[in-house]
Amino acid sequence: DAGITQSPRHKVTETGTPVTLRCHQTENHRYMYWYRQDPGHGLRLIHYSYGVKDTDKGEVSDGYSVSRSKTEDFLLTLESATSSQTSVYFCAISEGGGRANVLTFGAGSRLTVL
Amino acid sequence: KNQVEQSPQSLIILEGKNCTLQCNYTVSPFSNLRWYKQDTGRGPVSLTIMTFSENTKSNGRYTATLDADTKQSSLHITASQLSDSASYICVVSPYSSASKIIFGSGTRLSIRP
């Protein structure tokens, strides 16, 4: 997990409240990604960024927004959390967006929405 | 729909034994196939990466094979250790975009002493 820090690592919140997860990298990589991991599912892409202020939607983007104002920080926001957003969220980085670039993952943020 | 299927879902073996994990995919064409190891409470870590033209890649006691004709890959672990207890995830990258990579749901491997 060297070079990527996710915060908070654990959070419990109530339905309808806003939540922001932060991903911070020290590798100066251009690409950053947010995934969610649920039992029985592979990691699914929520949003990704290919540069400062450049973001795009992934497979499961509904209910989530992102922002990237600096190379090192990528924020994931749940405007109004729902129980279906209870999950483990992983941030990942890669040097480029090319097919051969390996993703490096953070340690994950476990979110529980009651 | 592109899919990556892994089997078995879970596996328990004794320390020192060998095991093989399977990955079948329908992504076609594809650029590369990767195996990741995910320890409990941690993020996935890359073990191997193979392009469509490669059919084997080793990383210590881990050996991945790829048959692009049958769209199958396997991860063989030799002389298992307790530290091998983890989930192993097969990941396939289609040509279309790096943001479209597809993750399998993983095989949970438990090594018993």
GROMACS .gro file of C-alpha atoms in nm:
model
  227
    1ASP     CA    1   0.000   0.000   0.000
    2ALA     CA    2   0.305   0.221  -0.011
    3GLY     CA    3   0.236   0.552  -0.181
    4ILE     CA    4  -0.143   0.541  -0.142
    5THR     CA    5  -0.335   0.640   0.167
    6GLN     CA    6  -0.708   0.609   0.206
    7SER     CA    7  -0.907   0.784   0.477
    8PRO     CA    8  -1.106   0.708   0.673
    9ARG     CA    9  -1.031   0.334   0.690
   10HIS     CA   10  -1.361   0.263   0.861
   11LYS     CA   11  -1.680   0.467   0.877
   12VAL     CA   12  -2.032   0.402   0.999
   13THR     CA   13  -2.299   0.648   0.894
   14GLU     CA   14  -2.673   0.679   0.863
   15THR     CA   15  -2.888   0.672   0.552
   16GLY     CA   16  -2.920   1.014   0.392
   17THR     CA   17  -2.599   1.163   0.527
   18PRO     CA   18  -2.316   1.281   0.299
   19VAL     CA   19  -1.988   1.090   0.306
   20THR     CA   20  -1.651   1.174   0.154
   21LEU     CA   21  -1.368   0.927   0.115
   22ARG     CA   22  -1.020   1.053   0.042
   23CYS     CA   23  -0.740   0.896  -0.157
   24HIS     CA   24  -0.393   1.048  -0.136
   25GLN     CA   25  -0.095   0.934  -0.343
   26THR     CA   26   0.271   1.024  -0.328
   27GLU     CA   27   0.368   0.854  -0.658
   28ASN     CA   28   0.272   1.142  -0.888
   29HIS     CA   29   0.074   0.897  -1.103
   30ARG     CA   30  -0.164   1.049  -1.356
   31TYR     CA   31  -0.447   0.798  -1.325
   32MET     CA   32  -0.656   0.739  -1.014
   33TYR     CA   33  -0.956   0.511  -0.969
   34TRP     CA   34  -1.228   0.438  -0.718
   35TYR     CA   35  -1.364   0.082  -0.695
   36ARG     CA   36  -1.611  -0.089  -0.468
   37GLN     CA   37  -1.581  -0.452  -0.360
   38ASP     CA   38  -1.883  -0.654  -0.253
   39PRO     CA   39  -1.918  -1.025  -0.172
   40GLY     CA   40  -1.977  -1.232  -0.484
   41HIS     CA   41  -1.874  -0.950  -0.713
   42GLY     CA   42  -1.543  -0.856  -0.862
   43LEU     CA   43  -1.411  -0.510  -0.802
   44ARG     CA   44  -1.632  -0.263  -0.988
   45LEU     CA   45  -1.520   0.075  -1.114
   46ILE     CA   46  -1.710   0.375  -0.980
   47HIS     CA   47  -1.519   0.669  -1.128
   48TYR     CA   48  -1.170   0.736  -1.251
   49SER     CA   49  -0.951   1.034  -1.320
   50TYR     CA   50  -0.693   1.083  -1.595
   51GLY     CA   51  -0.564   1.417  -1.472
   52VAL     CA   52  -0.642   1.716  -1.253
   53LYS     CA   53  -1.008   1.807  -1.301
   54ASP     CA   54  -1.043   1.526  -1.561
   55THR     CA   55  -1.277   1.251  -1.449
   56ASP     CA   56  -1.509   0.997  -1.605
   57LYS     CA   57  -1.776   0.752  -1.498
   58GLY     CA   58  -1.726   0.384  -1.442
   59GLU     CA   59  -1.959   0.089  -1.435
   60VAL     CA   60  -2.142   0.178  -1.109
   61SER     CA   61  -2.129   0.558  -1.086
   62ASP     CA   62  -2.490   0.632  -0.985
   63GLY     CA   63  -2.505   0.797  -0.642
   64TYR     CA   64  -2.136   0.889  -0.643
   65SER     CA   65  -1.937   1.194  -0.746
   66VAL     CA   66  -1.565   1.259  -0.752
   67SER     CA   67  -1.326   1.549  -0.759
   68ARG     CA   68  -0.959   1.587  -0.829
   69SER     CA   69  -0.821   1.934  -0.767
   70LYS     CA   70  -0.461   1.818  -0.718
   71THR     CA   71  -0.259   1.536  -0.870
   72GLU     CA   72  -0.220   1.366  -0.535
   73ASP     CA   73  -0.581   1.372  -0.411
   74PHE     CA   74  -0.893   1.200  -0.544
   75LEU     CA   75  -1.214   1.238  -0.344
   76LEU     CA   76  -1.519   1.015  -0.363
   77THR     CA   77  -1.845   1.165  -0.236
   78LEU     CA   78  -2.174   0.999  -0.158
   79GLU     CA   79  -2.414   1.292  -0.153
   80SER     CA   80  -2.684   1.100   0.036
   81ALA     CA   81  -2.567   0.759   0.151
   82THR     CA   82  -2.795   0.457   0.109
   83SER     CA   83  -2.769   0.108   0.257
   84SER     CA   84  -2.681  -0.030  -0.089
   85GLN     CA   85  -2.361   0.174  -0.071
   86THR     CA   86  -2.238  -0.030   0.225
   87SER     CA   87  -1.918  -0.173   0.082
   88VAL     CA   88  -1.541  -0.169   0.088
   89TYR     CA   89  -1.403   0.107  -0.130
   90PHE     CA   90  -1.060   0.085  -0.289
   91CYS     CA   91  -0.860   0.358  -0.449
   92ALA     CA   92  -0.605   0.261  -0.714
   93ILE     CA   93  -0.342   0.445  -0.915
   94SER     CA   94  -0.154   0.378  -1.236
   95GLU     CA   95   0.120   0.564  -1.417
   96GLY     CA   96  -0.073   0.569  -1.740
   97GLY     CA   97  -0.411   0.458  -1.863
   98GLY     CA   98  -0.265   0.212  -2.108
   99ARG     CA   99  -0.362  -0.150  -2.102
  100ALA     CA  100  -0.032  -0.271  -1.968
  101ASN     CA  101  -0.019  -0.041  -1.669
  102VAL     CA  102  -0.048  -0.219  -1.340
  103LEU     CA  103  -0.290  -0.088  -1.081
  104THR     CA  104  -0.158  -0.023  -0.732
  105PHE     CA  105  -0.429  -0.033  -0.468
  106GLY     CA  106  -0.479   0.136  -0.134
  107ALA     CA  107  -0.573  -0.056   0.179
  108GLY     CA  108  -0.944   0.014   0.141
  109SER     CA  109  -1.214   0.205   0.327
  110ARG     CA  110  -1.494   0.005   0.485
  111LEU     CA  111  -1.821   0.200   0.482
  112THR     CA  112  -2.134   0.089   0.665
  113VAL     CA  113  -2.459   0.274   0.601
  114LEU     CA  114  -2.727   0.202   0.862
  115LYS     CA  115  -2.130  -0.900  -2.175
  116ASN     CA  116  -1.762  -0.953  -2.098
  117GLN     CA  117  -1.712  -1.184  -1.804
  118VAL     CA  118  -1.438  -1.335  -1.595
  119GLU     CA  119  -1.530  -1.650  -1.405
  120GLN     CA  120  -1.308  -1.804  -1.138
  121SER     CA  121  -1.316  -2.146  -0.978
  122PRO     CA  122  -1.331  -2.276  -0.719
  123GLN     CA  123  -1.488  -2.002  -0.509
  124SER     CA  124  -1.294  -2.128  -0.209
  125LEU     CA  125  -1.028  -2.388  -0.143
  126ILE     CA  126  -0.862  -2.532   0.167
  127ILE     CA  127  -0.531  -2.716   0.143
  128LEU     CA  128  -0.260  -2.829   0.380
  129GLU     CA  129   0.063  -2.637   0.412
  130GLY     CA  130   0.326  -2.764   0.171
  131LYS     CA  131   0.076  -2.889  -0.087
  132ASN     CA  132   0.034  -2.752  -0.437
  133CYS     CA  133  -0.286  -2.609  -0.581
  134THR     CA  134  -0.424  -2.468  -0.905
  135LEU     CA  135  -0.680  -2.193  -0.941
  136GLN     CA  136  -0.880  -2.147  -1.261
  137CYS     CA  137  -0.998  -1.845  -1.457
  138ASN     CA  138  -1.223  -1.854  -1.765
  139TYR     CA  139  -1.298  -1.539  -1.955
  140THR     CA  140  -1.513  -1.430  -2.247
  141VAL     CA  141  -1.340  -1.097  -2.308
  142SER     CA  142  -1.226  -1.097  -2.672
  143PRO     CA  143  -1.003  -0.966  -2.800
  144PHE     CA  144  -0.805  -0.887  -2.494
  145SER     CA  145  -0.479  -0.715  -2.417
  146ASN     CA  146  -0.354  -0.882  -2.101
  147LEU     CA  147  -0.450  -1.100  -1.810
  148ARG     CA  148  -0.333  -1.043  -1.457
  149TRP     CA  149  -0.347  -1.230  -1.130
  150TYR     CA  150  -0.370  -1.035  -0.806
  151LYS     CA  151  -0.336  -1.152  -0.445
  152GLN     CA  152  -0.553  -0.988  -0.183
  153ASP     CA  153  -0.479  -1.046   0.183
  154THR     CA  154  -0.766  -0.998   0.428
  155GLY     CA  155  -0.818  -0.630   0.500
  156ARG     CA  156  -0.573  -0.518   0.233
  157GLY     CA  157  -0.587  -0.404  -0.127
  158PRO     CA  158  -0.501  -0.641  -0.415
  159VAL     CA  159  -0.135  -0.674  -0.512
  160SER     CA  160  -0.022  -0.774  -0.862
  161LEU     CA  161   0.139  -1.120  -0.893
  162THR     CA  162   0.172  -1.173  -1.268
  163ILE     CA  163   0.074  -1.012  -1.595
  164MET     CA  164   0.059  -1.188  -1.932
  165THR     CA  165  -0.014  -1.050  -2.275
  166PHE     CA  166  -0.216  -1.250  -2.527
  167SER     CA  167   0.106  -1.380  -2.685
  168GLU     CA  168   0.249  -1.523  -2.362
  169ASN     CA  169   0.145  -1.858  -2.222
  170THR     CA  170   0.330  -1.873  -1.893
  171LYS     CA  171   0.471  -1.635  -1.634
  172SER     CA  172   0.631  -1.713  -1.300
  173ASN     CA  173   0.677  -1.514  -0.982
  174GLY     CA  174   0.855  -1.727  -0.725
  175ARG     CA  175   0.625  -2.012  -0.623
  176TYR     CA  176   0.343  -1.868  -0.835
  177THR     CA  177   0.311  -1.972  -1.200
  178ALA     CA  178   0.037  -1.841  -1.425
  179THR     CA  179  -0.055  -2.001  -1.755
  180LEU     CA  180  -0.269  -1.870  -2.035
  181ASP     CA  181  -0.444  -2.048  -2.322
  182ALA     CA  182  -0.582  -1.775  -2.546
  183ASP     CA  183  -0.752  -2.029  -2.773
  184THR     CA  184  -0.970  -2.172  -2.496
  185LYS     CA  185  -0.978  -1.842  -2.303
  186GLN     CA  186  -0.852  -2.005  -1.987
  187SER     CA  187  -0.587  -1.913  -1.736
  188SER     CA  188  -0.462  -2.090  -1.427
  189LEU     CA  189  -0.254  -1.991  -1.128
  190HIS     CA  190  -0.044  -2.271  -0.982
  191ILE     CA  191   0.097  -2.234  -0.631
  192THR     CA  192   0.381  -2.465  -0.539
  193ALA     CA  193   0.473  -2.576  -0.185
  194SER     CA  194   0.206  -2.361  -0.023
  195GLN     CA  195   0.282  -2.156   0.287
  196LEU     CA  196   0.052  -2.015   0.553
  197SER     CA  197   0.115  -1.669   0.408
  198ASP     CA  198  -0.048  -1.782   0.082
  199SER     CA  199  -0.386  -1.767   0.256
  200ALA     CA  200  -0.563  -1.493   0.063
  201SER     CA  201  -0.804  -1.425  -0.220
  202TYR     CA  202  -0.666  -1.456  -0.572
  203ILE     CA  203  -0.825  -1.240  -0.837
  204CYS     CA  204  -0.807  -1.285  -1.212
  205VAL     CA  205  -0.826  -0.959  -1.408
  206VAL     CA  206  -0.868  -0.920  -1.783
  207SER     CA  207  -0.803  -0.605  -1.985
  208PRO     CA  208  -0.989  -0.566  -2.314
  209TYR     CA  209  -0.839  -0.366  -2.595
  210SER     CA  210  -1.100  -0.097  -2.563
  211SER     CA  211  -0.982   0.093  -2.259
  212ALA     CA  212  -0.777   0.058  -1.945
  213SER     CA  213  -1.078   0.182  -1.751
  214LYS     CA  214  -1.277  -0.121  -1.873
  215ILE     CA  215  -1.067  -0.387  -1.705
  216ILE     CA  216  -1.277  -0.668  -1.563
  217PHE     CA  217  -1.220  -0.835  -1.229
  218GLY     CA  218  -1.321  -1.188  -1.140
  219SER     CA  219  -1.483  -1.239  -0.801
  220GLY     CA  220  -1.181  -1.429  -0.674
  221THR     CA  221  -1.089  -1.762  -0.518
  222ARG     CA  222  -1.052  -1.765  -0.140
  223LEU     CA  223  -0.755  -1.990  -0.053
  224SER     CA  224  -0.695  -2.109   0.302
  225ILE     CA  225  -0.376  -2.291   0.397
  226ARG     CA  226  -0.400  -2.515   0.703
  227PRO     CA  227  -0.092  -2.611   0.910
   0.00000   0.00000   0.00000
